[in-house]
Amino acid sequence: MSFITLIVKNTFRNKVRSLLTIVGIAIGIATIISLGLLSNGLTSSFDKTIHSGDSDFSILSKQQNETGDNPFGTSTLSEDWLNKIKGISGVKDAKGVYLVVLLVENKPMSLGGISYDDLTLKDNTIINGRNIANNADNEVIIGKLASETLNKSVDDEINIGDERFKVVGIFESGNSNQDDSIYTLINSVWKIKKNEGVLSLISVYIEKGADVKEVTKDIENKYGENISTITSVSDVKRIADLRNMITGVSWAISLLAIIIGGIGMINTMIMIVFERTREIGVLKAVGWSRTDILRMILGESLVLTLFSAIIGSIIGVIVVEALVSAGITGSIFHPVFTLETFVQGFIAAILVGLFGGLYPALKASKLTPTEALRYE
Amino acid sequence: MMTPIIKINNLKKSYENGNIKALNGINLEIEKGDFVSIIGQSGSGKTTLLNMIGALDIADEGSIEVSGYNLNKMKNLNKFRSIEVGFIFQLHNLIPNLSSVENIEIPMYIHNYSSKERRKRALELLDLVGLKDKAETKPTKLSGGERQRVAIARALVNKPSIILADEPTGSLDSKTSKNILDLLIDLHEKENVTLIIVTHDLNIAKLANREIEVLDGQIIDSKFQGN
């Protein structure tokens, strides 16, 4: 029998108590995991909402009616701006987006005109059907919410303005604004609005390694009189503040849960040490040192918390999946599974094991053999 | 003349701020391979004396030397206990969730034995105490006498030079007590180990070749017996 086997056997000597302790700590770990997954999803959703699609930032016109059209309640840009923006150092690509609100089957609906190779189109999650084919001017994809509002599914036909389109796909991006919209190729929207070359905004993608702040600063310095970047430094700060706030609240709740679990852990380990005082006396009598006793009790404490971490991770994932399945998180955001979240859960468990077991282990190791052997 | 394995000079130990004088000037020498019984009433100091010899407790005054180790000056008393002495208690004090063989392995963890070496040695000892067929049995499934046999095997596992037994048959019936004492005496003779038994039973004390009587923390009688 190895020393580790001895520790594991000792840990599960009183199965019910060990199980209850594991459940107590596992709830704390599950809280960390589930809040971590949900806050990851929430911050990711913020990013998607603030950015146009998955671009790094967007550009709007400052000038009123530059093109003589104001369909979205904001000013518009001419297509010429695409080449100007592409010429800025650090810009990888710039895509025009034309957003309009119009009546579709007698319901006010947001219609987005995008380029075929715009990442916005590629990154929307098609949950049914397919994406718009290249140059398919008569195809649309509609968001899940819009499909419910319009009662349309894949292969249905839809009238927008004077044009007739075929629904080829339903998407769900997790961004409620996008999911309540219809997307088609920008040429088709120009055709409907009879307004070719008009853009509502420009989605800008920057080179890998380039600094968003620097690129937006360059654009505003050069063209600041006519256009503005909507993901400005203040926007980035606002997102960072929101992220920090969500992460902070998640950690505060997790910390509380883990403190409660940790107190349960200390209580269990103290009980174990009290119950086994005579046994500790025998171990000392046969030659075990303080360090040997410390190793054994801390080892038992760590075994308990490692089991808690495994069970807590499983519970955390089940809770999050249950919330998503029950529709409680809605389409606003989806959990984002990252290794980091689970690593955080395991680190928290190990810390609870070390700190929760330390006091009882020190107490046990400091017992003199005679007082331990006299213990009734 | 043989060199004594235990040399005690004017040993004193008190508890509760000096109010209880457990040992009050003990002088004693014990030869290697002796079988010594220590008798006395409850509270006479016999268990305290045994604990001092086994380095479970530290003296207030006087000197104590066991197997060449000066216990007054030694810092790693646990190392001394793991090498030189084996304890047998009135209550077996076996770990309930471990099997007989696993209980015997416990004192070996602090030495650099492999798992296989530990198991081999523990099985040899189980054979020696006549419990080879109970290797995987847990203490709760053993009789009182069998548990004490496992405890004896545990005390011998690190090949100590001294066995210290505190009322080893105190919780056993007379027939089982006799078997356990026979086993201890047999092992003492076979292994040439020094055996010191604390008891209040005069019949057990007479089995030893030297009988020491303690009263109020002092040795009041010490006699060699021809067995």
Coordinates of C-alpha atoms in Angstrom, one line a residue:
Chain A
M1 CA 0.0 0.0 0.0
S2 CA 1.5 3.4 -1.0
F3 CA 1.3 6.5 1.1
I4 CA -1.2 8.0 -1.4
T5 CA -3.4 4.9 -1.1
L6 CA -3.3 5.3 2.7
I7 CA -4.4 8.9 2.4
V8 CA -7.3 8.0 0.1
K9 CA -8.4 5.2 2.4
N10 CA -8.3 7.5 5.4
T11 CA -10.3 10.2 3.5
F12 CA -13.2 7.9 2.9
R13 CA -13.2 6.2 6.3
N14 CA -16.4 8.0 7.2
K15 CA -18.1 7.9 3.8
V16 CA -21.2 9.9 4.6
R17 CA -19.3 12.8 6.2
S18 CA -16.7 12.8 3.4
L19 CA -19.5 12.9 0.8
L20 CA -21.3 15.7 2.6
T21 CA -18.1 17.7 2.7
I22 CA -17.4 17.1 -0.9
V23 CA -20.9 18.2 -1.8
G24 CA -20.5 21.4 0.2
I25 CA -17.2 22.4 -1.5
A26 CA -18.5 21.1 -4.9
I27 CA -21.3 23.6 -4.7
G28 CA -18.8 26.4 -4.2
I29 CA -16.7 25.1 -7.1
A30 CA -19.9 24.7 -9.2
T31 CA -20.7 28.4 -8.5
I32 CA -17.3 29.5 -9.7
I33 CA -17.6 27.3 -12.9
S34 CA -21.1 28.3 -13.7
L35 CA -20.6 32.1 -13.0
G36 CA -17.4 31.9 -14.9
L37 CA -19.0 30.4 -18.0
L38 CA -22.0 32.8 -17.8
S39 CA -19.8 35.9 -17.3
N40 CA -17.6 34.8 -20.2
G41 CA -20.7 34.6 -22.4
L42 CA -22.0 37.9 -21.1
T43 CA -18.8 39.8 -21.9
S44 CA -18.5 38.1 -25.2
S45 CA -22.1 39.3 -26.0
F46 CA -21.1 42.8 -25.0
D47 CA -18.3 42.7 -27.5
K48 CA -20.6 41.5 -30.2
T49 CA -23.2 44.2 -29.4
I50 CA -20.7 47.1 -29.3
H51 CA -18.9 46.0 -32.4
S52 CA -20.5 45.7 -35.8
G53 CA -20.4 42.0 -36.3
D54 CA -16.9 40.9 -35.2
S55 CA -15.1 43.9 -36.6
D56 CA -12.7 45.8 -34.5
F57 CA -14.6 49.0 -34.7
S58 CA -17.1 50.8 -36.9
I59 CA -17.2 54.2 -38.7
L60 CA -20.2 56.5 -39.0
S61 CA -20.6 59.8 -40.8
K62 CA -20.7 63.0 -38.9
Q63 CA -22.1 64.9 -41.8
Q64 CA -25.9 65.1 -42.2
N65 CA -27.2 63.6 -45.4
E66 CA -23.9 63.3 -47.2
T67 CA -25.6 61.1 -49.7
G68 CA -28.9 62.7 -49.5
D69 CA -30.5 59.8 -47.7
N70 CA -31.2 59.2 -44.0
P71 CA -32.9 55.8 -43.8
F72 CA -31.8 54.7 -40.3
G73 CA -32.2 57.9 -38.4
T74 CA -28.5 58.6 -38.8
S75 CA -26.4 60.1 -41.5
T76 CA -24.9 57.9 -44.2
L77 CA -21.6 57.5 -46.0
S78 CA -20.7 57.1 -49.7
E79 CA -19.0 53.9 -50.9
D80 CA -15.8 56.0 -51.6
W81 CA -14.9 56.0 -47.9
L82 CA -14.1 52.2 -48.1
N83 CA -10.9 52.8 -50.1
K84 CA -9.9 55.8 -47.9
I85 CA -10.2 53.7 -44.8
K86 CA -8.4 50.7 -46.3
G87 CA -5.5 53.1 -47.0
I88 CA -4.9 53.8 -43.3
S89 CA -1.9 52.0 -41.8
G90 CA -2.9 49.0 -39.6
V91 CA -6.3 48.5 -41.4
K92 CA -6.7 45.0 -42.8
D93 CA -10.1 45.4 -44.4
A94 CA -13.1 47.7 -44.4
K95 CA -16.6 46.5 -45.3
G96 CA -19.7 48.6 -46.0
V97 CA -22.9 47.9 -44.2
Y98 CA -26.2 49.4 -45.1
L99 CA -28.9 49.2 -42.4
V100 CA -32.5 50.2 -43.0
V101 CA -35.8 49.8 -41.2
L102 CA -38.8 49.0 -43.4
L103 CA -42.0 47.2 -43.4
V104 CA -41.6 43.5 -44.2
E105 CA -44.9 41.7 -44.5
N106 CA -46.5 44.6 -42.7
K107 CA -44.1 44.4 -39.8
P108 CA -41.3 46.9 -39.1
M109 CA -38.1 45.0 -39.5
S110 CA -34.4 45.8 -39.6
L111 CA -32.7 44.9 -42.9
G112 CA -29.0 44.7 -43.1
G113 CA -27.1 44.8 -46.4
I114 CA -23.6 43.2 -46.1
S115 CA -20.8 42.0 -48.4
Y116 CA -20.6 38.3 -49.1
D117 CA -17.2 38.0 -47.5
D118 CA -18.1 40.2 -44.5
L119 CA -17.3 38.4 -41.3
T120 CA -20.6 39.4 -39.8
L121 CA -22.3 37.1 -42.3
K122 CA -19.8 34.3 -41.8
D123 CA -19.8 34.4 -38.0
N124 CA -23.5 34.4 -37.5
T125 CA -24.4 30.9 -36.3
I126 CA -26.7 29.3 -38.8
I127 CA -29.0 27.0 -36.8
N128 CA -31.1 25.9 -39.8
G129 CA -30.4 26.0 -43.5
R130 CA -27.3 27.6 -45.0
N131 CA -25.6 31.0 -45.5
I132 CA -26.3 33.3 -48.5
A133 CA -24.4 32.1 -51.6
N134 CA -22.0 34.4 -53.5
N135 CA -23.8 36.8 -55.8
A136 CA -27.2 35.3 -54.7
D137 CA -29.1 38.6 -54.8
N138 CA -32.5 37.0 -54.1
E139 CA -31.4 35.1 -50.9
V140 CA -31.8 36.3 -47.3
I141 CA -30.9 34.8 -43.9
I142 CA -33.1 35.8 -41.0
G143 CA -32.4 35.9 -37.3
K144 CA -34.2 33.5 -35.0
L145 CA -36.3 36.2 -33.4
A146 CA -37.2 37.7 -36.8
S147 CA -38.2 34.3 -38.1
E148 CA -40.6 33.9 -35.1
T149 CA -42.0 37.4 -35.6
L150 CA -42.5 36.9 -39.4
N151 CA -43.4 33.2 -39.0
K152 CA -40.9 32.3 -41.7
S153 CA -38.7 29.2 -42.0
V154 CA -36.1 27.9 -44.5
D155 CA -37.3 27.8 -48.1
D156 CA -40.2 30.2 -47.4
E157 CA -40.5 33.2 -49.6
I158 CA -40.5 36.8 -48.3
N159 CA -41.4 40.1 -49.9
I160 CA -39.2 43.1 -49.1
G161 CA -40.1 46.3 -50.8
D162 CA -40.8 45.3 -54.4
E163 CA -38.4 42.4 -54.4
R164 CA -39.1 38.8 -53.6
F165 CA -36.5 36.8 -51.6
K166 CA -36.0 33.2 -50.5
V167 CA -35.1 32.4 -46.9
V168 CA -32.1 30.1 -47.1
G169 CA -31.0 30.1 -43.4
I170 CA -32.0 31.0 -39.8
F171 CA -29.2 32.2 -37.6
E172 CA -28.8 32.8 -33.9
S173 CA -25.9 35.0 -32.9
G174 CA -26.7 35.6 -29.2
N175 CA -27.0 39.3 -30.0
S176 CA -30.7 40.2 -29.7
N177 CA -30.5 43.1 -32.2
Q178 CA -28.9 40.9 -34.9
D179 CA -31.3 38.0 -34.2
D180 CA -34.3 40.3 -34.8
S181 CA -33.0 41.3 -38.2
I182 CA -32.9 40.1 -41.8
Y183 CA -29.6 40.1 -43.7
T184 CA -29.0 40.0 -47.4
L185 CA -26.3 41.2 -49.8
I186 CA -25.8 45.0 -49.8
N187 CA -26.6 45.2 -53.6
S188 CA -30.1 43.9 -52.9
V189 CA -30.7 46.6 -50.2
W190 CA -29.4 49.3 -52.5
K191 CA -31.8 48.0 -55.2
I192 CA -34.8 48.0 -52.8
K193 CA -34.0 51.5 -51.6
K194 CA -33.0 52.6 -55.0
N195 CA -29.9 54.2 -53.5
E196 CA -26.7 52.5 -54.8
G197 CA -23.4 53.2 -53.1
V198 CA -24.9 54.3 -49.7
L199 CA -23.5 52.9 -46.5
S200 CA -24.8 53.2 -42.9
L201 CA -21.5 52.3 -41.4
I202 CA -18.2 50.8 -42.2
S203 CA -16.9 47.7 -40.3
V204 CA -13.1 48.0 -39.9
Y205 CA -10.9 45.0 -39.3
I206 CA -7.3 45.7 -38.2
E207 CA -4.1 43.8 -38.9
K208 CA -3.0 41.3 -36.3
G209 CA -0.8 43.0 -33.8
A210 CA -2.1 46.5 -34.7
D211 CA -3.5 48.7 -31.8
V212 CA -7.2 49.6 -32.1
K213 CA -6.5 52.8 -30.2
E214 CA -3.7 53.9 -32.6
V215 CA -5.7 53.0 -35.8
T216 CA -8.9 54.8 -34.6
K217 CA -6.7 57.8 -33.6
D218 CA -5.1 57.9 -37.1
I219 CA -8.5 57.8 -38.7
E220 CA -10.0 60.5 -36.5
N221 CA -6.9 62.7 -37.0
K222 CA -7.1 62.4 -40.8
Y223 CA -10.9 62.3 -41.4
G224 CA -12.3 63.5 -38.0
E225 CA -14.2 66.3 -39.6
N226 CA -16.4 64.0 -41.6
I227 CA -16.5 60.7 -39.8
S228 CA -16.2 59.2 -36.3
T229 CA -15.2 55.8 -35.0
I230 CA -17.9 54.4 -32.7
T231 CA -15.5 52.1 -30.8
S232 CA -13.4 55.0 -29.6
V233 CA -11.1 54.8 -26.6
S234 CA -14.0 55.7 -24.3
D235 CA -16.0 52.8 -25.7
V236 CA -13.2 50.4 -25.1
K237 CA -12.9 51.7 -21.5
R238 CA -16.6 51.4 -21.0
I239 CA -16.5 47.7 -22.2
A240 CA -13.5 47.1 -20.0
D241 CA -15.4 48.6 -17.0
L242 CA -18.5 46.5 -17.8
R243 CA -16.3 43.4 -18.1
N244 CA -14.6 44.2 -14.8
M245 CA -17.9 44.8 -13.1
I246 CA -19.3 41.4 -14.3
T247 CA -16.1 39.6 -13.4
G248 CA -15.9 41.3 -10.0
V249 CA -19.5 40.4 -9.1
S250 CA -18.9 36.8 -10.3
W251 CA -15.8 36.5 -8.2
A252 CA -17.4 38.1 -5.1
I253 CA -20.3 35.5 -5.3
S254 CA -17.8 32.7 -6.0
L255 CA -15.6 33.8 -3.1
L256 CA -18.5 33.8 -0.7
A257 CA -19.5 30.3 -1.9
I258 CA -15.9 29.0 -1.5
I259 CA -15.5 30.6 2.0
I260 CA -18.6 28.7 3.1
G261 CA -17.2 25.5 1.5
G262 CA -13.9 26.2 3.1
I263 CA -15.4 26.6 6.6
G264 CA -17.2 23.2 6.1
M265 CA -13.8 21.8 5.1
I266 CA -12.1 23.1 8.3
N267 CA -14.9 21.8 10.4
T268 CA -14.6 18.3 8.8
M269 CA -10.9 18.2 9.2
I270 CA -11.0 19.3 12.8
M271 CA -13.6 16.6 13.5
I272 CA -11.3 14.1 11.8
V273 CA -8.3 15.2 13.9
F274 CA -10.4 15.0 17.2
E275 CA -11.7 11.6 16.4
R276 CA -8.3 10.3 15.5
T277 CA -6.3 11.9 18.3
R278 CA -5.3 8.5 19.8
E279 CA -4.4 7.2 16.4
I280 CA -2.2 10.2 15.8
G281 CA -0.6 9.4 19.2
V282 CA 0.1 5.9 18.0
L283 CA 1.6 7.2 14.7
K284 CA 3.9 9.4 16.8
A285 CA 4.8 6.5 19.1
V286 CA 5.8 4.4 16.1
G287 CA 8.1 7.2 14.9
W288 CA 6.1 9.4 12.6
S289 CA 7.4 13.0 12.6
R290 CA 5.3 16.2 12.8
T291 CA 5.9 16.6 9.0
D292 CA 4.6 13.1 8.3
I293 CA 1.4 13.8 10.2
L294 CA 1.1 17.2 8.5
R295 CA 1.5 15.6 5.1
M296 CA -1.1 12.9 5.9
I297 CA -3.8 15.3 7.1
L298 CA -3.2 17.9 4.4
G299 CA -3.2 15.1 1.8
E300 CA -6.6 13.9 3.1
S301 CA -7.8 17.5 2.8
L302 CA -6.5 17.8 -0.7
V303 CA -8.1 14.5 -1.8
L304 CA -11.5 15.8 -0.5
T305 CA -11.2 19.1 -2.4
L306 CA -10.0 17.4 -5.7
F307 CA -13.0 15.2 -5.7
S308 CA -15.1 18.3 -4.9
A309 CA -13.5 20.1 -7.9
I310 CA -14.3 17.3 -10.3
I311 CA -17.9 17.0 -9.0
G312 CA -18.3 20.8 -8.8
S313 CA -17.2 21.2 -12.5
I314 CA -19.7 18.6 -13.6
I315 CA -22.5 20.3 -11.5
G316 CA -21.5 23.7 -12.9
V317 CA -21.7 22.6 -16.5
I318 CA -25.0 20.8 -15.9
V319 CA -26.5 24.0 -14.2
V320 CA -25.4 26.2 -17.0
E321 CA -26.7 23.8 -19.7
A322 CA -30.0 23.6 -17.8
L323 CA -30.3 27.4 -17.6
V324 CA -29.7 27.6 -21.4
S325 CA -32.1 24.7 -22.1
A326 CA -34.8 26.3 -20.0
G327 CA -34.3 29.6 -21.9
I328 CA -33.5 31.5 -18.8
T329 CA -30.5 33.1 -20.4
G330 CA -32.6 33.8 -23.5
S331 CA -30.9 34.7 -26.7
I332 CA -29.1 37.6 -25.0
F333 CA -26.0 35.5 -24.3
H334 CA -24.6 32.0 -24.3
P335 CA -22.1 30.4 -22.0
V336 CA -18.5 30.4 -23.2
F337 CA -16.6 27.3 -22.2
T338 CA -12.9 28.0 -21.6
L339 CA -10.2 25.9 -20.0
E340 CA -9.3 28.9 -17.9
T341 CA -12.6 28.8 -16.1
F342 CA -12.1 25.1 -15.1
V343 CA -8.5 25.8 -14.1
Q344 CA -9.8 28.6 -11.8
G345 CA -12.2 26.1 -10.2
F346 CA -9.5 23.6 -9.6
I347 CA -7.1 26.2 -8.2
A348 CA -9.8 27.4 -5.8
A349 CA -10.4 23.8 -4.7
I350 CA -6.7 23.3 -4.1
L351 CA -6.5 26.5 -2.1
V352 CA -9.5 25.5 0.0
G353 CA -7.8 22.1 0.6
L354 CA -4.5 23.7 1.7
F355 CA -6.0 26.5 3.8
G356 CA -8.9 24.4 5.2
G357 CA -6.6 21.5 6.1
L358 CA -3.7 23.6 7.4
Y359 CA -5.0 24.5 10.9
P360 CA -6.3 21.0 11.7
A361 CA -3.1 19.5 10.3
L362 CA -0.9 21.8 12.4
K363 CA -3.0 21.1 15.4
A364 CA -2.6 17.3 14.8
S365 CA 1.1 17.6 14.2
K366 CA 1.7 19.6 17.4
L367 CA 0.1 17.0 19.7
T368 CA 2.5 15.3 22.0
P369 CA 2.4 11.5 21.8
T370 CA 1.4 11.1 25.5
E371 CA -1.4 13.7 25.4
A372 CA -2.7 12.1 22.2
L373 CA -2.6 8.6 23.6
R374 CA -4.4 9.7 26.8
Y375 CA -7.2 11.3 24.7
E376 CA -10.6 9.6 25.4
Chain B
M1 CA 29.7 -7.6 32.6
M2 CA 27.3 -6.5 29.9
T3 CA 26.7 -2.8 29.0
P4 CA 23.3 -1.6 30.1
I5 CA 20.9 -0.8 27.2
I6 CA 19.0 1.6 29.5
K7 CA 20.7 4.0 32.0
I8 CA 18.5 6.3 34.1
N9 CA 19.9 8.6 36.7
N10 CA 17.8 10.7 39.1
L11 CA 14.9 11.0 36.6
K12 CA 12.2 13.5 37.6
K13 CA 8.9 14.3 35.9
S14 CA 6.0 16.3 37.2
Y15 CA 2.7 17.5 35.7
E16 CA 0.3 20.4 36.4
N17 CA 2.9 22.9 37.4
G18 CA 4.7 20.5 39.7
N19 CA 1.7 19.6 41.7
I20 CA 1.7 16.0 40.5
K21 CA 5.2 14.3 40.8
A22 CA 4.9 11.4 38.4
L23 CA 8.6 10.4 38.7
N24 CA 10.6 11.5 41.7
G25 CA 14.2 10.5 41.3
I26 CA 14.4 7.2 39.4
N27 CA 17.7 5.4 39.1
L28 CA 17.7 2.3 36.9
E29 CA 19.9 0.2 34.6
I30 CA 18.5 -2.5 32.4
E31 CA 20.7 -5.0 30.5
K32 CA 20.3 -5.7 26.8
G33 CA 18.0 -8.8 26.2
D34 CA 16.4 -8.6 29.7
F35 CA 12.7 -9.3 30.4
V36 CA 11.7 -6.7 33.0
S37 CA 8.3 -6.2 34.6
I38 CA 7.3 -2.9 36.2
I39 CA 4.6 -3.1 38.8
G40 CA 2.8 -0.6 40.9
Q41 CA -0.6 0.8 41.7
S42 CA -2.5 3.2 39.5
G43 CA -0.8 6.6 39.5
S44 CA 2.5 5.1 40.9
G45 CA 4.4 6.4 37.8
K46 CA 5.0 3.1 36.0
T47 CA 3.5 4.2 32.7
T48 CA 5.3 7.6 32.9
L49 CA 8.6 5.6 33.4
L50 CA 7.8 3.5 30.3
N51 CA 6.9 6.6 28.3
M52 CA 10.3 8.2 29.3
I53 CA 12.2 5.0 28.1
G54 CA 10.3 5.1 24.8
A55 CA 10.9 8.9 24.4
L56 CA 7.2 9.7 24.3
D57 CA 7.8 12.2 27.0
I58 CA 10.7 14.4 28.2
A59 CA 12.2 14.5 31.7
D60 CA 12.2 17.6 33.8
E61 CA 15.4 16.6 35.5
G62 CA 18.0 13.8 35.5
S63 CA 19.4 11.8 32.6
I64 CA 18.2 9.0 30.5
E65 CA 20.2 7.0 27.9
V66 CA 18.7 4.3 25.8
S67 CA 20.6 2.2 23.2
G68 CA 23.4 4.8 23.4
Y69 CA 21.1 7.7 22.6
N70 CA 21.0 10.5 25.2
L71 CA 17.3 11.3 25.2
N72 CA 17.7 14.5 27.1
K73 CA 19.8 16.0 24.3
M74 CA 18.2 14.4 21.3
K75 CA 16.1 16.5 19.0
N76 CA 14.7 13.9 16.6
L77 CA 13.0 11.7 19.2
N78 CA 10.7 10.4 16.5
K79 CA 13.7 9.0 14.7
F80 CA 14.8 7.2 17.9
R81 CA 11.3 5.8 18.4
S82 CA 11.1 4.5 14.8
I83 CA 14.4 2.6 15.1
E84 CA 14.9 1.5 18.7
V85 CA 11.5 0.9 20.3
G86 CA 8.3 -0.9 19.6
F87 CA 5.2 0.0 21.6
I88 CA 2.3 -2.3 22.6
F89 CA -0.7 -0.6 24.3
Q90 CA -3.5 -2.0 26.5
L91 CA -5.9 -1.1 23.7
H92 CA -4.5 -2.3 20.4
N93 CA -5.0 1.1 18.7
L94 CA -5.2 -0.4 15.3
I95 CA -6.5 1.8 12.4
P96 CA -10.0 0.4 11.8
N97 CA -10.3 0.9 8.0
L98 CA -7.0 -0.8 7.3
S99 CA -6.4 -4.5 7.0
S100 CA -4.1 -6.4 9.5
V101 CA -1.2 -6.3 7.0
E102 CA -1.7 -2.6 6.2
N103 CA -1.7 -1.8 10.0
I104 CA 1.6 -3.6 10.4
E105 CA 3.1 -1.5 7.5
I106 CA 2.3 1.8 9.2
P107 CA 5.6 2.3 11.1
M108 CA 7.5 1.5 7.9
Y109 CA 6.3 4.5 5.9
I110 CA 8.9 6.8 7.5
H111 CA 11.7 4.6 6.2
N112 CA 12.7 4.2 2.6
Y113 CA 11.1 0.9 1.9
S114 CA 9.2 0.2 -1.4
S115 CA 5.6 -0.9 -1.2
K116 CA 6.7 -4.5 -2.0
E117 CA 9.3 -4.5 0.7
R118 CA 6.8 -3.2 3.2
R119 CA 4.3 -5.9 2.3
K120 CA 6.9 -8.7 2.4
R121 CA 8.1 -7.7 5.9
A122 CA 4.5 -7.2 7.2
L123 CA 3.5 -10.7 6.0
E124 CA 6.6 -12.2 7.6
L125 CA 5.5 -10.7 11.0
L126 CA 1.9 -11.8 10.5
D127 CA 3.3 -15.3 10.0
L128 CA 5.4 -15.0 13.2
V129 CA 2.4 -14.1 15.3
G130 CA 0.3 -16.8 13.7
L131 CA -2.1 -14.7 11.7
K132 CA -0.9 -15.3 8.1
D133 CA -4.5 -16.2 7.0
K134 CA -5.9 -12.9 8.4
A135 CA -3.7 -10.6 6.4
E136 CA -6.6 -8.9 4.6
T137 CA -9.0 -9.0 7.6
K138 CA -9.9 -5.6 9.2
P139 CA -9.5 -5.2 13.0
T140 CA -13.3 -5.1 13.5
K141 CA -13.4 -8.7 12.2
L142 CA -10.7 -9.9 14.6
S143 CA -11.0 -11.2 18.1
G144 CA -9.3 -9.3 21.0
G145 CA -6.4 -11.6 21.1
E146 CA -5.9 -11.5 17.3
R147 CA -5.9 -7.7 17.4
Q148 CA -3.2 -7.7 20.1
R149 CA -1.2 -10.1 18.0
V150 CA -1.4 -7.6 15.1
A151 CA -0.3 -4.9 17.5
I152 CA 2.7 -7.0 18.5
A153 CA 3.6 -7.6 14.9
R154 CA 3.3 -3.8 14.3
A155 CA 5.7 -3.2 17.3
L156 CA 8.3 -5.5 15.8
V157 CA 8.1 -4.5 12.2
N158 CA 11.1 -2.0 12.3
K159 CA 13.2 -4.6 14.2
P160 CA 13.5 -2.6 17.5
S161 CA 16.0 -3.5 20.2
I162 CA 13.4 -2.8 23.0
I163 CA 9.7 -3.7 23.2
L164 CA 7.7 -1.6 25.6
A165 CA 4.3 -3.1 26.6
D166 CA 1.8 -1.1 28.7
E167 CA -0.7 -3.5 30.2
P168 CA -0.7 -5.6 27.0
T169 CA -3.2 -8.1 28.3
G170 CA -5.3 -5.6 30.3
S171 CA -8.3 -6.0 28.1
L172 CA -8.1 -9.7 27.4
D173 CA -9.6 -12.8 29.1
S174 CA -7.2 -15.1 31.0
K175 CA -6.8 -17.7 28.3
T176 CA -6.1 -15.1 25.6
S177 CA -3.8 -13.2 28.0
K178 CA -1.7 -16.4 28.5
N179 CA -1.4 -16.9 24.8
I180 CA -0.3 -13.3 24.2
L181 CA 2.3 -13.4 27.0
D182 CA 3.6 -16.7 25.7
L183 CA 4.0 -15.1 22.3
L184 CA 5.7 -12.0 23.7
I185 CA 8.2 -14.2 25.8
D186 CA 8.8 -16.4 22.7
L187 CA 9.5 -13.4 20.5
H188 CA 11.8 -11.9 23.3
E189 CA 13.8 -15.1 23.3
K190 CA 13.9 -15.7 19.5
E191 CA 14.6 -12.1 18.5
N192 CA 16.8 -11.3 21.6
V193 CA 14.8 -8.2 22.1
T194 CA 14.7 -6.4 25.5
L195 CA 11.1 -6.7 26.8
I196 CA 9.7 -4.3 29.4
I197 CA 6.1 -4.9 30.5
V198 CA 4.1 -2.5 32.7
T199 CA 1.4 -4.4 34.7
H200 CA -0.5 -4.4 37.9
D201 CA -0.9 -8.2 37.7
L202 CA 1.6 -9.9 40.0
N203 CA 1.3 -13.2 38.2
I204 CA 2.4 -11.6 34.9
A205 CA 5.2 -9.7 36.7
K206 CA 6.6 -13.0 38.0
L207 CA 7.1 -14.2 34.5
A208 CA 9.9 -11.6 34.0
N209 CA 13.5 -12.3 35.1
R210 CA 13.5 -8.9 36.8
E211 CA 10.7 -7.3 38.7
I212 CA 10.7 -3.6 39.5
E213 CA 8.1 -2.0 41.9
V214 CA 7.3 1.6 41.7
L215 CA 5.4 3.7 44.2
D216 CA 4.9 7.5 44.3
G217 CA 7.4 8.0 41.4
Q218 CA 10.2 6.0 43.1
I219 CA 11.5 2.5 42.7
I220 CA 10.9 0.8 46.0
D221 CA 11.9 -2.7 45.1
S222 CA 14.0 -4.3 42.3
K223 CA 14.6 -8.0 42.3
F224 CA 16.0 -10.6 39.9
Q225 CA 14.0 -13.8 39.6
G226 CA 15.1 -17.2 38.4
N227 CA 12.8 -18.4 35.6

